[in-house]
Short mmCIF file of C-alpha atoms in Angstrom, two decimals:
data_model
loop_
_atom_site.label_atom_id
_atom_site.label_comp_id
_atom_site.label_asym_id
_atom_site.label_seq_id
_atom_site.Cartn_x
_atom_site.Cartn_y
_atom_site.Cartn_z
CA MET A 1 -21.89 4.06 15.82
CA SER A 2 -21.96 7.33 14.74
CA PHE A 3 -20.50 8.62 11.54
CA LEU A 4 -19.00 12.27 9.59
CA HIS A 5 -19.94 13.23 6.30
CA TYR A 6 -17.41 14.52 4.35
CA SER A 7 -18.35 15.73 0.72
CA ILE A 8 -15.18 17.14 -1.87
CA ALA A 9 -16.11 20.89 -1.15
CA ASP A 10 -14.86 20.09 2.14
CA PHE A 11 -12.26 19.18 1.34
CA ASP A 12 -11.54 21.94 -0.27
CA GLU A 13 -12.08 23.74 3.05
CA MET A 14 -10.36 21.98 5.53
CA GLU A 15 -6.92 23.96 6.83
CA LYS A 16 -4.27 22.28 4.96
CA HIS A 17 -2.23 20.36 7.40
CA PHE A 18 -5.38 19.29 8.24
CA ARG A 19 -6.67 17.86 5.26
CA THR A 20 -2.99 15.89 4.74
CA LYS A 21 -3.67 13.95 7.36
CA PHE A 22 -6.97 13.15 7.19
CA VAL A 23 -6.67 12.33 3.63
CA ASN A 24 -3.57 10.36 3.77
CA SER A 25 -5.76 8.47 6.12
CA LEU A 26 -8.25 7.24 3.65
CA SER A 27 -6.18 4.41 2.23
CA GLY A 28 -6.24 2.39 4.61
CA PHE A 29 -2.72 0.57 6.46
CA LYS A 30 0.45 1.66 4.13
CA SER A 31 3.98 -0.40 3.13
CA VAL A 32 6.24 2.33 4.31
CA ASN A 33 10.36 2.02 2.95
CA LEU A 34 13.43 2.98 2.56
CA VAL A 35 14.24 3.78 -0.73
CA GLY A 36 18.46 3.86 -0.97
CA SER A 37 19.75 5.10 -4.44
CA LYS A 38 23.15 7.03 -5.64
CA GLY A 39 23.16 9.42 -8.59
CA PHE A 40 25.91 10.93 -10.45
CA ASP A 41 27.30 12.89 -8.31
CA GLY A 42 27.64 9.66 -5.86
CA VAL A 43 25.82 11.08 -2.65
CA GLU A 44 24.02 7.84 -1.20
CA ASN A 45 20.48 9.42 -0.96
CA LEU A 46 17.69 7.25 1.41
CA ALA A 47 14.16 8.74 1.45
CA ILE A 48 10.60 6.89 3.20
CA PHE A 49 8.39 5.90 1.35
CA SER A 50 4.47 4.60 1.74
CA GLN A 51 3.88 4.39 -1.90
CA VAL A 52 5.76 1.74 -3.07
CA PHE A 53 3.35 -1.61 -4.05
CA HIS A 54 3.15 -4.82 -5.47
CA ILE A 55 3.42 -4.64 -9.34
CA GLY A 56 3.95 -7.97 -10.62
CA SER A 57 4.48 -11.41 -9.53
CA ASN A 58 6.72 -12.80 -13.04
CA PRO A 59 8.14 -10.73 -14.28
CA ALA A 60 8.19 -9.71 -11.04
CA ALA A 61 7.74 -5.68 -10.00
CA LEU A 62 7.02 -2.81 -7.98
CA GLY A 63 5.58 0.08 -8.37
CA MET A 64 6.13 3.43 -6.28
CA ILE A 65 4.44 7.32 -6.99
CA LEU A 66 6.80 9.86 -6.91
CA ARG A 67 6.25 14.32 -5.41
CA PRO A 68 7.50 15.99 -8.19
CA ALA A 69 8.64 18.99 -6.90
CA THR A 70 8.80 18.40 -3.05
CA VAL A 71 10.84 15.35 -0.53
CA PRO A 72 11.63 12.30 -3.31
CA ARG A 73 13.06 14.83 -6.08
CA ASN A 74 16.40 13.78 -4.84
CA THR A 75 15.62 9.92 -5.08
CA LEU A 76 13.55 10.68 -8.29
CA THR A 77 17.16 12.34 -9.79
CA ASN A 78 19.08 9.01 -9.06
CA ILE A 79 17.11 7.10 -10.36
CA GLU A 80 17.00 8.31 -13.69
CA GLN A 81 20.94 8.12 -13.93
CA SER A 82 21.35 5.47 -12.19
CA LYS A 83 18.35 3.39 -12.72
CA HIS A 84 18.54 0.80 -9.91
CA PHE A 85 17.38 1.50 -5.89
CA THR A 86 16.61 0.13 -2.93
CA ILE A 87 13.58 -1.42 -1.58
CA ASN A 88 14.28 -2.26 2.50
CA HIS A 89 11.54 -2.65 4.75
CA ILE A 90 11.91 -0.68 8.22
CA HIS A 91 11.58 -2.58 11.47
CA PRO A 92 10.31 -0.93 14.94
CA GLU A 93 14.28 -0.20 15.61
CA ILE A 94 14.56 1.65 12.67
CA VAL A 95 10.96 3.63 12.41
CA GLN A 96 12.57 6.87 13.82
CA MET A 97 15.62 7.33 12.03
CA ALA A 98 13.81 6.07 9.27
CA HIS A 99 10.85 8.87 9.94
CA GLN A 100 13.84 11.69 9.70
CA THR A 101 14.95 10.96 6.48
CA SER A 102 11.65 12.30 5.36
CA ALA A 103 13.19 16.27 6.65
CA ARG A 104 14.71 17.63 3.78
CA TYR A 105 18.43 17.39 3.86
CA ASP A 106 20.69 19.52 0.75
CA LYS A 107 21.56 16.99 -2.12
CA LEU A 108 25.02 16.67 -1.38
CA VAL A 109 24.54 15.23 2.18
CA SER A 110 24.10 10.91 3.06
CA GLU A 111 20.63 11.02 4.64
CA PHE A 112 22.06 7.48 5.36
CA LYS A 113 25.17 9.50 8.20
CA GLU A 114 22.56 11.99 9.03
CA VAL A 115 19.72 9.44 10.55
CA GLY A 116 22.72 7.23 11.44
CA LEU A 117 21.84 3.67 9.47
CA THR A 118 24.61 2.08 7.09
CA SER A 119 24.47 1.74 3.46
CA TRP A 120 25.76 -1.53 2.31
CA TYR A 121 25.94 -2.66 -1.43
CA SER A 122 25.40 -5.25 -2.70
CA GLU A 123 27.59 -6.98 -6.60
CA ALA A 124 24.19 -6.66 -8.40
CA CYS A 125 23.23 -3.54 -7.37
CA THR A 126 24.55 0.70 -7.65
CA ALA A 127 22.04 1.68 -5.53
CA PRO A 128 22.71 1.53 -1.45
CA TYR A 129 21.11 -0.96 0.91
CA VAL A 130 20.29 0.01 4.75
CA GLU A 131 22.58 -2.64 6.14
CA GLU A 132 19.57 -2.72 9.19
CA SER A 133 16.95 -3.81 7.02
CA ARG A 134 15.43 -6.98 7.55
CA ILE A 135 14.26 -7.60 4.57
CA LYS A 136 16.22 -5.88 1.16
CA ILE A 137 14.87 -5.65 -2.28
CA GLY A 138 16.88 -4.40 -5.61
CA LEU A 139 15.69 -2.87 -8.22
CA ARG A 140 15.84 -1.33 -11.90
CA LEU A 141 13.58 1.19 -13.35
CA VAL A 142 12.55 0.07 -16.26
CA GLU A 143 9.06 2.08 -17.33
CA ARG A 144 7.93 5.71 -15.79
CA TYR A 145 4.67 7.36 -16.53
CA ASN A 146 3.72 11.20 -15.84
CA VAL A 147 0.25 11.26 -13.86
CA LYS A 148 -1.44 14.36 -15.18
CA TYR A 149 -3.68 14.76 -12.50
CA ASN A 150 -1.56 15.84 -10.00
CA ASP A 151 1.90 15.52 -11.56
CA THR A 152 2.93 13.05 -9.57
CA ILE A 153 5.25 9.95 -11.21
CA LEU A 154 4.75 6.31 -11.35
CA LEU A 155 8.07 4.85 -11.63
CA ILE A 156 8.52 0.23 -11.78
CA GLY A 157 11.09 -1.59 -11.23
CA GLU A 158 11.65 -4.61 -11.99
CA ILE A 159 13.02 -6.71 -8.84
CA LEU A 160 16.90 -7.95 -9.49
CA GLU A 161 17.39 -9.65 -6.28
CA CYS A 162 16.36 -9.42 -2.97
CA PHE A 163 17.44 -10.53 0.79
CA VAL A 164 15.30 -12.08 3.41
CA PRO A 165 15.61 -13.46 6.89
CA GLU A 166 16.02 -17.22 6.38
CA ASN A 167 13.79 -17.83 9.49
CA ILE A 168 10.34 -16.30 7.51
CA LEU A 169 10.10 -18.11 4.16
CA ARG A 170 7.28 -20.67 4.59
CA GLU A 171 7.03 -23.83 2.52
CA ASP A 172 4.68 -22.40 0.32
CA GLY A 173 6.89 -19.32 -0.91
CA PHE A 174 4.69 -17.10 1.70
CA LEU A 175 7.11 -14.36 3.76
CA ASP A 176 5.78 -14.14 7.17
CA ILE A 177 7.33 -10.25 7.06
CA HIS A 178 4.55 -9.52 10.92
CA GLU A 179 7.95 -12.24 12.13
CA ALA A 180 10.74 -9.80 10.68
CA GLU A 181 8.53 -7.43 12.34
CA THR A 182 8.13 -5.27 9.07
CA VAL A 183 5.61 -2.09 9.88
CA THR A 184 2.87 -0.55 8.46
CA VAL A 185 2.12 3.18 8.48
CA ALA A 186 -1.17 5.02 8.63
CA SER A 187 -1.87 8.84 7.33
CA ILE A 188 2.38 10.14 6.95
CA ASP A 189 3.38 9.57 10.74
CA ALA A 190 1.91 6.86 12.40
CA TYR A 191 4.52 3.86 13.25
CA HIS A 192 1.97 0.68 14.01
CA LYS A 193 3.26 -3.27 14.29
CA THR A 194 0.68 -5.88 13.00
CA GLU A 195 -0.87 -9.41 15.03
CA LYS A 196 -1.87 -12.22 13.11
CA ILE A 197 -4.95 -12.98 12.07
CA GLU A 198 -4.67 -16.25 9.75
CA ARG A 199 -4.27 -16.92 6.02
CA LEU A 200 -7.11 -18.18 4.13
CA SER A 201 -7.17 -20.20 1.25
CA TYR A 202 -7.57 -19.96 -2.14
CA ALA A 203 -11.27 -18.25 -2.95
CA LYS A 204 -13.47 -20.48 -5.41
CA ALA A 205 -17.10 -19.61 -5.92
CA ASN A 206 -19.73 -22.83 -4.11
CA LYS A 207 -16.61 -23.71 -2.10
CA LEU A 208 -16.33 -23.05 2.11
CA LEU A 209 -12.37 -20.68 2.85
CA THR A 210 -10.20 -22.50 5.34
CA VAL A 211 -7.56 -21.55 7.67
CA LEU A 212 -4.26 -22.33 6.68
CA ASP A 213 -2.26 -24.15 8.99
CA LYS A 214 -0.32 -22.91 11.50
CA LYS A 215 2.81 -23.95 10.36
CA LEU A 216 2.28 -22.09 6.41
CA PHE A 217 1.77 -18.67 9.77
CA MET B 1 19.96 -12.79 11.13
CA SER B 2 20.99 -15.50 8.95
CA PHE B 3 19.51 -14.82 5.31
CA LEU B 4 18.85 -16.08 1.58
CA HIS B 5 19.55 -14.13 -1.45
CA TYR B 6 17.78 -14.57 -4.40
CA SER B 7 18.60 -13.10 -7.82
CA ILE B 8 16.17 -12.06 -11.05
CA ALA B 9 16.95 -15.75 -11.96
CA ASP B 10 15.68 -17.61 -8.97
CA PHE B 11 12.44 -15.94 -9.05
CA ASP B 12 12.11 -17.41 -13.34
CA GLU B 13 12.57 -20.91 -11.95
CA MET B 14 10.21 -20.83 -9.17
CA GLU B 15 6.95 -22.36 -8.42
CA LYS B 16 4.24 -20.07 -9.95
CA HIS B 17 1.93 -20.08 -6.68
CA PHE B 18 5.35 -20.38 -4.90
CA ARG B 19 6.71 -17.59 -7.44
CA THR B 20 3.50 -15.10 -6.58
CA LYS B 21 2.92 -15.34 -2.47
CA PHE B 22 7.05 -14.80 -2.52
CA VAL B 23 7.08 -11.42 -4.00
CA ASN B 24 3.23 -10.07 -3.06
CA SER B 25 5.22 -10.96 0.33
CA LEU B 26 7.82 -8.75 -1.08
CA SER B 27 6.69 -4.86 -0.83
CA GLY B 28 5.27 -4.68 3.17
CA PHE B 29 1.77 -5.08 5.11
CA LYS B 30 -0.65 -3.17 1.80
CA SER B 31 -3.89 -1.85 2.27
CA VAL B 32 -6.38 -4.68 1.72
CA ASN B 33 -10.20 -3.25 0.66
CA LEU B 34 -13.43 -3.62 -0.76
CA VAL B 35 -14.16 -1.66 -4.17
CA GLY B 36 -17.45 -1.71 -5.21
CA SER B 37 -18.58 -1.01 -8.59
CA LYS B 38 -21.38 -1.24 -10.90
CA GLY B 39 -21.98 -0.94 -14.68
CA PHE B 40 -24.52 -1.22 -17.24
CA ASP B 41 -25.97 -4.07 -16.29
CA GLY B 42 -26.94 -2.98 -13.13
CA VAL B 43 -25.32 -6.24 -11.52
CA GLU B 44 -23.94 -4.61 -7.67
CA ASN B 45 -20.12 -5.91 -8.88
CA LEU B 46 -17.38 -6.02 -5.19
CA ALA B 47 -13.60 -6.83 -5.23
CA ILE B 48 -11.21 -6.80 -2.61
CA PHE B 49 -7.80 -4.91 -3.51
CA SER B 50 -4.78 -4.57 -1.95
CA GLN B 51 -3.67 -2.48 -4.54
CA VAL B 52 -5.06 0.88 -3.27
CA PHE B 53 -2.61 3.85 -2.30
CA HIS B 54 -3.24 7.62 -1.51
CA ILE B 55 -1.68 9.45 -4.97
CA GLY B 56 -2.16 13.43 -3.01
CA SER B 57 -4.09 14.74 -0.56
CA ASN B 58 -5.37 18.40 -2.82
CA PRO B 59 -7.54 17.75 -4.72
CA ALA B 60 -8.38 14.49 -3.00
CA ALA B 61 -7.24 11.49 -4.72
CA LEU B 62 -5.76 7.23 -4.30
CA GLY B 63 -4.78 5.05 -7.08
CA MET B 64 -5.46 1.82 -7.54
CA ILE B 65 -3.53 -1.06 -9.84
CA LEU B 66 -6.17 -4.09 -11.32
CA ARG B 67 -4.55 -6.46 -13.46
CA PRO B 68 -5.48 -6.96 -16.53
CA ALA B 69 -7.25 -10.27 -17.55
CA THR B 70 -8.07 -11.56 -14.08
CA VAL B 71 -10.38 -11.18 -11.69
CA PRO B 72 -11.13 -7.37 -11.47
CA ARG B 73 -12.65 -7.12 -15.03
CA ASN B 74 -15.85 -6.77 -13.98
CA THR B 75 -14.86 -4.04 -12.09
CA LEU B 76 -12.51 -2.37 -14.49
CA THR B 77 -15.43 -3.21 -17.50
CA ASN B 78 -18.22 -1.08 -14.33
CA ILE B 79 -16.10 1.36 -14.00
CA GLU B 80 -15.41 2.65 -17.05
CA GLN B 81 -19.08 2.37 -17.96
CA SER B 82 -20.30 4.83 -14.87
CA LYS B 83 -17.03 6.55 -13.76
CA HIS B 84 -17.73 5.54 -10.17
CA PHE B 85 -16.60 3.60 -7.25
CA THR B 86 -15.96 3.28 -3.68
CA ILE B 87 -13.57 1.30 -1.67
CA ASN B 88 -14.42 0.62 1.47
CA HIS B 89 -12.40 -0.73 4.05
CA ILE B 90 -12.39 -3.97 5.99
CA HIS B 91 -12.53 -5.48 9.97
CA PRO B 92 -11.83 -8.25 11.35
CA GLU B 93 -16.04 -9.87 11.55
CA ILE B 94 -15.84 -9.02 7.78
CA VAL B 95 -12.32 -10.49 6.59
CA GLN B 96 -13.89 -13.80 5.29
CA MET B 97 -16.09 -12.42 3.32
CA ALA B 98 -13.98 -9.44 2.46
CA HIS B 99 -12.13 -12.87 0.52
CA GLN B 100 -14.20 -14.65 -0.97
CA THR B 101 -14.86 -12.05 -3.08
CA SER B 102 -11.46 -12.52 -5.04
CA ALA B 103 -13.24 -16.23 -6.26
CA ARG B 104 -14.48 -15.89 -9.86
CA TYR B 105 -18.11 -15.59 -9.68
CA ASP B 106 -20.11 -14.54 -13.29
CA LYS B 107 -20.72 -11.11 -14.02
CA LEU B 108 -24.52 -11.54 -13.32
CA VAL B 109 -23.77 -12.87 -10.13
CA SER B 110 -23.75 -9.98 -7.40
CA GLU B 111 -20.69 -10.64 -5.31
CA PHE B 112 -22.43 -8.53 -2.66
CA LYS B 113 -25.33 -11.44 -2.42
CA GLU B 114 -22.61 -14.65 -2.51
CA VAL B 115 -20.81 -13.39 0.35
CA GLY B 116 -23.17 -11.93 2.57
CA LEU B 117 -22.84 -8.24 2.41
CA THR B 118 -24.99 -5.16 2.33
CA SER B 119 -24.79 -2.88 -0.40
CA TRP B 120 -25.51 0.47 0.72
CA TYR B 121 -26.30 3.98 -1.79
CA SER B 122 -25.56 7.27 -0.79
CA GLU B 123 -26.49 10.77 -2.91
CA ALA B 124 -23.14 11.63 -4.74
CA CYS B 125 -21.84 7.79 -6.24
CA THR B 126 -23.35 5.81 -7.91
CA ALA B 127 -21.29 2.63 -6.87
CA PRO B 128 -22.86 0.32 -4.20
CA TYR B 129 -20.78 1.32 -0.76
CA VAL B 130 -20.69 -2.19 2.06
CA GLU B 131 -22.79 -1.11 4.70
CA GLU B 132 -20.58 -3.15 7.39
CA SER B 133 -17.80 -1.42 6.00
CA ARG B 134 -16.78 1.88 9.01
CA ILE B 135 -15.03 3.83 6.39
CA LYS B 136 -16.53 4.34 3.04
CA ILE B 137 -15.63 6.40 -0.29
CA GLY B 138 -17.01 7.45 -2.88
CA LEU B 139 -14.89 7.80 -5.95
CA ARG B 140 -15.01 8.91 -9.65
CA LEU B 141 -12.66 7.59 -12.30
CA VAL B 142 -10.69 11.12 -13.69
CA GLU B 143 -7.85 9.43 -15.51
CA ARG B 144 -6.60 5.51 -16.73
CA TYR B 145 -2.29 4.54 -17.33
CA ASN B 146 -2.15 1.29 -19.27
CA VAL B 147 1.59 -0.01 -17.91
CA LYS B 148 2.88 -1.98 -20.45
CA TYR B 149 5.54 -3.40 -18.96
CA ASN B 150 3.12 -6.04 -17.60
CA ASP B 151 -0.47 -4.90 -18.57
CA THR B 152 -1.87 -3.68 -15.53
CA ILE B 153 -4.01 -0.93 -15.37
CA LEU B 154 -3.88 2.34 -13.66
CA LEU B 155 -6.42 3.98 -12.34
CA ILE B 156 -6.75 7.58 -10.53
CA GLY B 157 -10.15 8.25 -8.78
CA GLU B 158 -10.82 11.64 -7.32
CA ILE B 159 -12.11 11.73 -4.64
CA LEU B 160 -16.23 12.22 -4.18
CA GLU B 161 -16.99 12.35 -0.47
CA CYS B 162 -16.86 9.69 2.74
CA PHE B 163 -17.68 8.18 5.68
CA VAL B 164 -15.87 8.11 8.74
CA PRO B 165 -16.67 7.10 12.11
CA GLU B 166 -16.62 10.32 14.13
CA ASN B 167 -14.36 8.64 17.53
CA ILE B 168 -11.84 7.90 15.07
CA LEU B 169 -11.64 11.77 13.80
CA ARG B 170 -7.85 13.46 15.46
CA GLU B 171 -7.92 17.02 16.24
CA ASP B 172 -5.23 17.55 13.77
CA GLY B 173 -6.68 15.68 11.02
CA PHE B 174 -5.54 12.37 11.11
CA LEU B 175 -8.16 9.55 11.26
CA ASP B 176 -7.66 6.60 14.01
CA ILE B 177 -8.50 3.67 11.29
CA HIS B 178 -6.03 1.10 14.02
CA GLU B 179 -9.74 2.55 16.21
CA ALA B 180 -11.30 1.40 13.49
CA GLU B 181 -10.07 -1.84 12.96
CA THR B 182 -8.43 -1.10 9.49
CA VAL B 183 -6.81 -4.94 8.95
CA THR B 184 -3.74 -5.09 6.47
CA VAL B 185 -2.48 -8.00 4.44
CA ALA B 186 0.98 -9.40 3.76
CA SER B 187 0.97 -11.26 0.76
CA ILE B 188 -1.82 -12.38 -1.43
CA ASP B 189 -4.02 -14.41 1.68
CA ALA B 190 -2.31 -13.48 5.21
CA TYR B 191 -4.78 -11.00 7.39
CA HIS B 192 -3.25 -9.03 10.16
CA LYS B 193 -4.63 -6.16 13.03
CA THR B 194 -2.26 -3.67 14.16
CA GLU B 195 -0.72 -2.68 17.24
CA LYS B 196 -0.10 0.74 17.51
CA ILE B 197 3.89 1.72 18.29
CA GLU B 198 4.28 6.05 17.90
CA ARG B 199 2.93 8.83 15.54
CA LEU B 200 6.19 10.99 15.30
CA SER B 201 6.24 14.38 14.97
CA TYR B 202 7.22 16.15 11.35
CA ALA B 203 10.85 15.67 10.42
CA LYS B 204 13.52 18.88 10.12
CA ALA B 205 17.63 18.72 9.30
CA ASN B 206 19.16 19.78 12.82
CA LYS B 207 15.74 18.78 14.93
CA LEU B 208 15.22 16.11 16.80
CA LEU B 209 11.83 14.17 16.35
CA THR B 210 9.35 13.79 19.27
CA VAL B 211 6.22 11.28 19.56
CA LEU B 212 3.08 12.66 19.55
CA ASP B 213 0.71 13.19 22.73
CA LYS B 214 -1.21 10.20 23.33
CA LYS B 215 -4.08 11.87 22.53
CA LEU B 216 -3.34 11.97 19.07
CA PHE B 217 -3.08 8.35 18.58
#
């Protein structure tokens, strides 16, 4: 296998769009979710994010990175106003609609209507869910951090509730998101399905790992 | 499709390990990487992380969430001492070795030796790379944020350099990490390969998306 080497000086010299696609490929496969929100103007907003990540199980919370001056600005405004937002998984049938939410629509336009997805509400969360999504999470904004290095914004959301398909819950708490056909993204636009390798036992020093039983995966 | 609903009160009542696996499943498929570091004691450390994410292309930077009091403590100490760390992709042949780095080893023990992976050094980065990894990234610590909500830590690393297989670079800057067999993880222990769906064009309002040419994916 032959390798290419890029230094920090090489990044500076890359053409802008080339660099965006290149650097976005480096962190590995990313989660990709639709974030639903609604602010004081009452307009439902929906935006695709590949920077949502696990931040804690107890209390249950997710983190999300937002760019300050680009597409997700409406999302940020809405979340800061209402304190609520939703995170909705994407499966192959809705990938193109989900991707289309990254277009720049006017603040008064609902991406739900523009791309053809359906908003849905629960009792506990004021932000709109994506009815078509198979895994839906409702969150409450609890903290915001401004990353000085590049002006991105970290939001911490406490999970208020979630909706998951009954058939994907395994007896040890694992949710088989592969069975729910949750997709993953590479770089900014390359959508992938998944294929199972294995679930591995909790690792301990001086103990061999075991592959978990098929019933759990 | 039948759905289960869980509220914040239900999370509180879950058994601890059940909750960990459940909540870790909610964010979707995650990047999973090996983080290499070495502090003042000179002991090479290697730890698996599923909370590495893209934070910016220009300057090129990655973010990483660390738990304060558990497995990654050696990683944090080393990074704060040397200011350098590496992020290394995982492919199927090294999944079990990578997972085994999550066991609690003594600070004076090198996970490289314990799990059977090989350390390798470049000129620009003082932290050890994983020789077996196909995509290797060297970083310099630029910022740290303490998340008050749950005591996790956000580190921002500026990318100093990277090594990528020549055959995965596409002409628009996209790196075909599927071809490099980079794996992704669900929850805390479920490793997956990927299967391509499609790359989609840059989304614009009132314009139909197109699927990018096969040469680019």
